Coordinates of C-alpha atoms (C1' of nucleotides) in Angstrom, one line a residue:
Chain A
M1320 CA 2.3 -152.6 -29.6
A1321 CA 1.0 -149.1 -30.2
R1322 CA 1.1 -148.1 -33.8
F1323 CA 1.0 -144.4 -34.4
K1324 CA 0.1 -142.8 -37.7
G1325 CA -1.2 -139.5 -39.1
Q1326 CA -0.1 -136.0 -38.7
A1327 CA -1.4 -132.9 -37.0
E1328 CA -0.3 -129.3 -36.7
Y1329 CA -0.6 -128.0 -33.2
S1330 CA 0.4 -124.8 -31.5
V1331 CA 3.0 -124.6 -28.8
D1332 CA 2.0 -122.3 -26.1
A1333 CA 4.1 -119.8 -24.2
K1334 CA 4.8 -122.4 -21.6
G1335 CA 6.3 -124.8 -24.1
R1336 CA 3.4 -127.3 -24.1
V1337 CA 2.1 -129.2 -27.1
A1338 CA -1.0 -131.4 -27.2
I1339 CA -0.7 -134.9 -28.4
P1340 CA -3.5 -135.7 -30.9
A1341 CA -6.5 -137.5 -29.4
K1342 CA -6.1 -140.2 -32.0
M1343 CA -2.6 -141.0 -31.0
R1344 CA -3.5 -140.9 -27.3
S1345 CA -6.2 -143.5 -27.8
A1346 CA -3.7 -145.6 -29.7
L1347 CA -1.5 -145.6 -26.6
N1348 CA -1.0 -148.9 -24.7
P1349 CA -2.5 -148.5 -21.2
D1350 CA 0.8 -149.8 -19.9
A1351 CA 2.4 -146.6 -21.0
Q1352 CA 0.4 -144.7 -18.4
G1353 CA 0.4 -141.5 -20.4
T1354 CA 4.1 -141.3 -20.0
F1355 CA 6.6 -140.7 -22.8
T1356 CA 10.4 -140.7 -23.1
L1357 CA 11.5 -137.9 -25.3
T1358 CA 14.9 -138.0 -27.0
K1359 CA 16.8 -136.5 -30.0
G1360 CA 15.6 -137.8 -33.3
F1361 CA 18.1 -138.8 -36.0
E1362 CA 16.7 -136.1 -38.1
K1363 CA 16.0 -132.6 -36.7
C1364 CA 13.1 -133.6 -34.6
I1365 CA 12.1 -135.0 -31.2
Y1366 CA 11.2 -138.7 -30.8
A1367 CA 8.6 -139.5 -28.3
Y1368 CA 8.4 -143.1 -27.2
P1369 CA 5.5 -144.3 -25.0
Q1370 CA 6.9 -145.7 -21.8
D1371 CA 6.3 -149.4 -22.7
Q1372 CA 8.1 -148.9 -26.1
W1373 CA 11.0 -147.2 -24.4
K1374 CA 11.5 -150.2 -22.1
I1375 CA 12.1 -152.3 -25.2
K1376 CA 14.6 -149.8 -26.5
E1377 CA 16.5 -149.8 -23.2
D1378 CA 16.6 -153.6 -23.3
E1379 CA 18.2 -153.3 -26.7
F1380 CA 20.8 -150.9 -25.4
S1381 CA 21.7 -153.1 -22.5
S1382 CA 22.1 -156.0 -24.9
L1383 CA 24.8 -154.1 -26.9
N1384 CA 28.4 -154.9 -26.3
L1385 CA 29.5 -152.0 -24.1
N1386 CA 33.1 -153.0 -24.4
N1387 CA 32.9 -151.5 -27.9
R1388 CA 33.7 -147.9 -27.9
N1389 CA 31.2 -146.9 -30.6
A1390 CA 28.4 -148.7 -28.8
R1391 CA 29.2 -146.9 -25.6
H1392 CA 29.2 -143.6 -27.4
L1393 CA 25.9 -144.3 -29.1
V1394 CA 24.1 -145.3 -25.9
R1395 CA 25.6 -142.3 -24.1
M1396 CA 24.4 -139.9 -26.8
I1397 CA 20.9 -141.3 -26.8
L1398 CA 20.5 -141.5 -23.1
M1399 CA 21.9 -138.1 -22.3
W1400 CA 19.1 -136.5 -24.2
A1401 CA 16.4 -138.8 -22.9
E1402 CA 13.8 -137.2 -20.7
E1403 CA 10.5 -138.6 -19.3
V1404 CA 7.3 -136.5 -19.5
S1405 CA 3.7 -137.2 -18.8
L1406 CA 0.4 -136.0 -20.2
D1407 CA -1.4 -133.4 -18.2
G1408 CA -5.1 -133.3 -17.7
Q1409 CA -5.6 -131.8 -21.1
G1410 CA -3.5 -134.4 -23.0
R1411 CA -0.4 -132.2 -23.4
I1412 CA 3.2 -132.7 -22.7
S1413 CA 5.7 -130.0 -22.0
L1414 CA 8.9 -130.0 -24.1
P1415 CA 12.2 -129.7 -22.3
K1416 CA 14.1 -126.7 -23.5
S1417 CA 17.2 -128.6 -24.6
L1418 CA 15.2 -130.8 -27.0
S1419 CA 12.9 -128.1 -28.4
D1420 CA 16.0 -126.0 -29.1
Y1421 CA 17.6 -128.9 -30.9
A1422 CA 14.6 -129.4 -33.0
G1423 CA 14.1 -125.7 -33.5
I1424 CA 10.5 -125.8 -32.4
G1425 CA 8.7 -122.5 -32.6
E1426 CA 5.1 -121.6 -32.3
K1427 CA 3.8 -124.4 -34.6
A1428 CA 4.7 -128.0 -34.2
L1429 CA 4.0 -130.9 -36.5
I1430 CA 3.2 -134.1 -34.7
I1431 CA 3.7 -137.2 -36.8
G1432 CA 2.9 -140.8 -36.0
A1433 CA 5.6 -143.2 -37.1
M1434 CA 4.9 -146.7 -35.9
D1435 CA 6.2 -147.2 -32.4
R1436 CA 7.0 -143.6 -31.8
I1437 CA 5.7 -140.1 -32.2
E1438 CA 7.8 -137.4 -33.9
I1439 CA 7.6 -133.8 -33.0
W1440 CA 8.9 -131.3 -35.7
D1441 CA 9.1 -127.6 -36.1
Q1442 CA 6.8 -126.9 -39.1
A1443 CA 9.5 -125.0 -41.1
A1444 CA 12.2 -127.5 -40.2
F1445 CA 10.0 -130.3 -41.6
E1446 CA 9.6 -128.5 -44.9
D1447 CA 13.4 -128.1 -45.1
Y1448 CA 13.7 -131.8 -44.4
L1449 CA 11.2 -132.6 -47.2
N1450 CA 13.2 -130.4 -49.7
E1451 CA 16.4 -132.2 -48.9
Q1452 CA 14.9 -135.5 -50.0
T1453 CA 15.9 -135.9 -53.6
I1454 CA 14.5 -139.4 -54.3
D1455 CA 10.8 -139.7 -55.1
Q1456 CA 8.5 -141.9 -53.1
E1457 CA 7.8 -144.4 -55.8
S1458 CA 11.5 -145.2 -56.4
L1459 CA 12.1 -145.3 -52.7
A1460 CA 9.3 -147.8 -52.2
E1461 CA 10.7 -150.0 -54.9
Q1462 CA 14.2 -149.7 -53.3
V1463 CA 13.3 -150.3 -49.7
M1464 CA 10.4 -152.7 -50.0
G1465 CA 11.6 -154.6 -53.0
S1466 CA 9.6 -155.2 -56.2
Chain B
M1002 CA -9.8 -160.8 -48.6
A1003 CA -12.3 -158.2 -49.7
R1004 CA -12.3 -157.5 -53.4
F1005 CA -13.8 -154.3 -54.4
K1006 CA -15.0 -153.5 -57.9
G1007 CA -17.3 -151.1 -59.7
Q1008 CA -17.6 -147.3 -59.5
A1009 CA -20.0 -144.8 -58.2
E1010 CA -20.3 -141.0 -58.3
Y1011 CA -21.4 -139.6 -54.9
S1012 CA -21.7 -136.1 -53.5
V1013 CA -19.5 -134.8 -50.8
D1014 CA -21.5 -132.7 -48.3
A1015 CA -20.5 -129.5 -46.5
K1016 CA -19.0 -131.5 -43.7
G1017 CA -16.7 -133.4 -46.0
R1018 CA -18.5 -136.7 -45.8
V1019 CA -18.9 -139.3 -48.6
A1020 CA -21.0 -142.4 -48.7
I1021 CA -19.3 -145.7 -49.5
P1022 CA -21.5 -147.6 -52.0
A1023 CA -23.6 -150.3 -50.4
K1024 CA -22.1 -152.9 -52.7
M1025 CA -18.7 -152.2 -51.4
R1026 CA -19.8 -152.1 -47.8
S1027 CA -21.3 -155.5 -48.2
A1028 CA -18.0 -156.8 -49.7
L1029 CA -16.2 -155.7 -46.5
N1030 CA -14.7 -158.3 -44.3
P1031 CA -16.4 -158.3 -40.9
D1032 CA -13.0 -158.1 -39.4
A1033 CA -12.6 -154.6 -40.8
Q1034 CA -15.4 -153.5 -38.4
G1035 CA -16.5 -150.7 -40.8
T1036 CA -13.1 -149.1 -40.4
F1037 CA -10.8 -147.9 -43.1
T1038 CA -7.3 -146.4 -43.2
L1039 CA -7.1 -143.6 -45.7
T1040 CA -3.9 -142.6 -47.3
K1041 CA -2.4 -140.8 -50.2
G1042 CA -2.6 -142.6 -53.5
F1043 CA 0.3 -142.7 -55.9
E1044 CA -2.0 -140.8 -58.3
K1045 CA -4.0 -137.8 -57.3
C1046 CA -6.5 -139.8 -55.2
I1047 CA -7.2 -141.2 -51.8
Y1048 CA -6.7 -144.9 -51.1
A1049 CA -9.0 -146.5 -48.5
Y1050 CA -7.9 -149.8 -47.1
P1051 CA -10.2 -151.8 -44.9
Q1052 CA -8.7 -152.2 -41.5
D1053 CA -7.9 -155.9 -42.0
Q1054 CA -6.0 -155.1 -45.2
W1055 CA -4.2 -152.2 -43.6
K1056 CA -2.9 -154.4 -40.8
I1057 CA -1.0 -156.4 -43.4
K1058 CA 0.6 -153.3 -44.8
E1059 CA 1.6 -152.2 -41.3
D1060 CA 3.2 -155.5 -40.7
E1061 CA 5.3 -155.0 -43.7
F1062 CA 6.5 -151.6 -42.5
S1063 CA 7.4 -152.9 -39.0
S1064 CA 9.5 -155.5 -40.5
L1065 CA 11.7 -152.9 -42.2
N1066 CA 15.0 -151.9 -40.6
L1067 CA 14.3 -148.4 -39.3
N1068 CA 18.0 -147.8 -38.7
N1069 CA 18.2 -147.2 -42.4
R1070 CA 17.6 -143.6 -43.4
N1071 CA 15.6 -144.3 -46.5
A1072 CA 13.4 -146.8 -44.8
R1073 CA 12.7 -144.2 -42.1
H1074 CA 11.8 -141.7 -44.7
L1075 CA 9.5 -144.0 -46.5
V1076 CA 7.6 -145.1 -43.5
R1077 CA 7.3 -141.5 -42.4
M1078 CA 5.9 -140.4 -45.8
I1079 CA 3.4 -143.1 -45.8
L1080 CA 2.2 -143.1 -42.2
M1081 CA 2.0 -139.3 -41.9
W1082 CA -0.8 -139.3 -44.4
A1083 CA -2.5 -142.3 -43.0
E1084 CA -5.7 -141.7 -41.0
E1085 CA -8.2 -144.1 -39.6
V1086 CA -11.9 -143.4 -40.3
S1087 CA -15.1 -145.4 -39.5
L1088 CA -18.4 -145.6 -41.2
D1089 CA -21.2 -143.7 -39.5
G1090 CA -24.7 -144.9 -39.1
Q1091 CA -25.5 -143.9 -42.7
G1092 CA -22.5 -145.7 -44.3
R1093 CA -20.4 -142.6 -44.8
I1094 CA -16.9 -141.7 -43.9
S1095 CA -15.6 -138.2 -43.4
L1096 CA -12.5 -137.2 -45.4
P1097 CA -9.7 -135.5 -43.5
K1098 CA -8.9 -132.1 -44.9
S1099 CA -5.3 -132.8 -45.6
L1100 CA -6.2 -135.8 -47.9
S1101 CA -9.2 -134.2 -49.6
D1102 CA -7.0 -131.2 -50.4
Y1103 CA -4.3 -133.4 -51.9
A1104 CA -6.8 -135.2 -54.1
G1105 CA -8.5 -132.0 -54.9
I1106 CA -11.9 -133.3 -54.0
G1107 CA -14.8 -130.9 -54.5
E1108 CA -18.5 -131.5 -54.5
K1109 CA -18.5 -134.7 -56.5
A1110 CA -16.4 -137.7 -55.7
L1111 CA -15.8 -140.8 -57.7
I1112 CA -15.5 -144.0 -55.7
I1113 CA -13.7 -146.8 -57.5
G1114 CA -13.3 -150.4 -56.3
A1115 CA -9.7 -151.6 -56.9
M1116 CA -9.2 -155.1 -55.4
D1117 CA -8.0 -154.8 -51.9
R1118 CA -8.7 -151.1 -51.6
I1119 CA -11.2 -148.4 -52.6
E1120 CA -10.0 -145.3 -54.4
I1121 CA -11.6 -141.9 -53.9
W1122 CA -11.1 -139.4 -56.7
D1123 CA -12.4 -135.9 -57.5
Q1124 CA -14.5 -136.3 -60.6
A1125 CA -12.7 -133.7 -62.6
A1126 CA -9.3 -134.9 -61.5
F1127 CA -10.1 -138.4 -62.7
E1128 CA -11.0 -137.1 -66.1
D1129 CA -7.7 -135.3 -66.3
Y1130 CA -6.0 -138.5 -65.3
L1131 CA -7.7 -140.4 -68.1
N1132 CA -6.7 -137.8 -70.6
E1133 CA -3.1 -138.1 -69.6
Q1134 CA -3.0 -141.7 -70.4
T1135 CA -1.7 -141.9 -73.9
I1136 CA -1.5 -145.7 -74.3
D1137 CA -4.6 -147.5 -75.1
Q1138 CA -6.0 -150.2 -72.8
E1139 CA -5.4 -153.1 -75.2
S1140 CA -1.6 -152.4 -75.6
L1141 CA -1.4 -151.8 -71.9
A1142 CA -2.9 -155.2 -71.2
E1143 CA -0.4 -156.8 -73.5
Q1144 CA 2.5 -155.0 -72.0
V1145 CA 1.6 -155.6 -68.3
M1146 CA 0.0 -159.0 -68.4
G1147 CA 2.0 -160.5 -71.2
S1148 CA 0.6 -162.4 -74.2
Chain C
dG548 C1' 19.4 -118.6 6.9
dG549 C1' 15.7 -116.2 5.2
dA550 C1' 13.2 -113.7 1.6
dA551 C1' 12.3 -113.0 -3.1
dT552 C1' 12.0 -114.8 -7.6
dT553 C1' 11.5 -118.2 -10.9
dC554 C1' 9.8 -122.5 -12.5
dT555 C1' 6.8 -126.4 -12.7
dC556 C1' 2.6 -128.5 -12.3
dC557 C1' -2.3 -128.8 -11.7
dC558 C1' -6.7 -127.0 -12.5
dC559 C1' -10.4 -124.1 -14.6
dA560 C1' -12.6 -121.8 -18.6
dC561 C1' -13.5 -120.8 -23.3
dT562 C1' -13.8 -121.9 -28.3
dT563 C1' -13.8 -124.9 -32.0
dT564 C1' -14.3 -129.2 -34.1
dT565 C1' -16.0 -133.7 -34.3
dC566 C1' -19.2 -137.2 -33.9
dC567 C1' -23.7 -139.2 -33.3
dC568 C1' -28.3 -139.1 -34.1
dC569 C1' -32.6 -137.9 -36.4
dA570 C1' -35.3 -136.7 -40.6
dC571 C1' -36.3 -136.5 -45.3
dA572 C1' -36.0 -137.8 -50.4
dT573 C1' -35.2 -140.8 -53.9
dA574 C1' -34.6 -145.3 -55.8
dA575 C1' -35.1 -150.3 -55.7
dC576 C1' -37.7 -154.2 -54.7
dC577 C1' -41.5 -157.2 -53.6
Chain D
dG934 C1' -48.4 -149.4 -54.9
dG935 C1' -46.6 -150.0 -50.6
dT936 C1' -42.3 -151.2 -48.2
dT937 C1' -37.5 -151.4 -47.6
dA938 C1' -33.0 -149.9 -48.5
dT939 C1' -29.9 -146.2 -49.9
dG940 C1' -28.2 -141.6 -50.4
dT941 C1' -28.3 -136.6 -48.5
dG942 C1' -28.7 -133.0 -45.3
dG943 C1' -28.5 -130.7 -40.8
dG944 C1' -28.9 -129.9 -35.5
dG945 C1' -27.1 -130.7 -31.0
dA946 C1' -24.3 -133.0 -27.5
dA947 C1' -19.8 -134.2 -26.4
dA948 C1' -15.0 -134.1 -26.9
dA949 C1' -10.7 -131.9 -28.3
dG950 C1' -7.6 -128.0 -28.5
dT951 C1' -6.0 -123.5 -26.5
dG952 C1' -5.0 -120.2 -23.1
dG953 C1' -4.3 -118.5 -18.6
dG954 C1' -4.3 -118.3 -13.2
dG955 C1' -2.6 -119.9 -8.9
dA956 C1' -0.4 -123.1 -5.4
dG957 C1' 3.8 -125.3 -4.2
dA958 C1' 8.6 -126.6 -5.0
dA959 C1' 13.1 -125.3 -6.3
dT960 C1' 16.5 -121.8 -7.0
dT961 C1' 18.8 -117.6 -6.5
dC962 C1' 20.2 -113.6 -4.1
dC963 C1' 21.2 -110.8 -0.3

DNA sequence: GGAATTCTCCCCACTTTTCCCCACATAACC
DNA sequence: GGTTATGTGGGGAAAAGTGGGGAGAATTCC
């Protein structure tokens, strides 16, 4: 499994393209064939799953009980925003308008590696997100990971 | 497991490179392949985990439930600052700008061995840290390690 | 239905950064 | 005292990031 980490601030050009950092590209599983599935993040950002990881997600969805109304809704919401994109010769992807609007992405994007996915944030939106977090990292670590 | 100890004061060159003390290099597990993952320390310093140690950390993260908002935030905060670096032919690593800014690293860095990781401090910042510590080492030992 | 326009994708070119290698100085060791 | 290992500095090749032009497909408009 590809494990992404690190951050980078890259510019979004007039055509809506962003480069994926070389370090993350090299962490990609060859199976992913330079293809990502983009979708809405839970926070105000875009999630980019490499193709091989997305397959696993899809399997999870199909294993849900779709007789349950909430499950149906969740899957619908996730899939309706999902879009497949590929790296161009320069290692960039182009962001679909609907998603970049949702994340409020302007001229500068923040690319963050987060384990099995890459997150794409607008720089200012990410700062807002940080300011919203009231709990400090030390207490959080204690709470989430145990003592 | 590699166990680092000792300290050394090394200079940071114009390209942001610092040497890792030969003693610590030789304490490295061959599995680490001369590669470290650097990340933000809780104090104002950089943590450097050898690759084999970092793998263990990552396994912990991936076992967390990422449907939980706090867990997502924690993983994001930790991983976004994580960066992989390798020793060059001269036994140096180059410090990413984001991390050396955070730790306030100038021309002189203090390298400290701390069990499973190496800590990289700015010399002046470390002195400040020492001055902030009000409790003396003896009482601290008593408090932390028991009688 | 055909022409014009827009959009998408692929390719080329330039700039900056990164990485690798070589060279020297100092210190440790035999 | 000579030799080896360690720390420091810098030059140059290669890769990464950025921007833009142009062919082809899709869409719109008349």
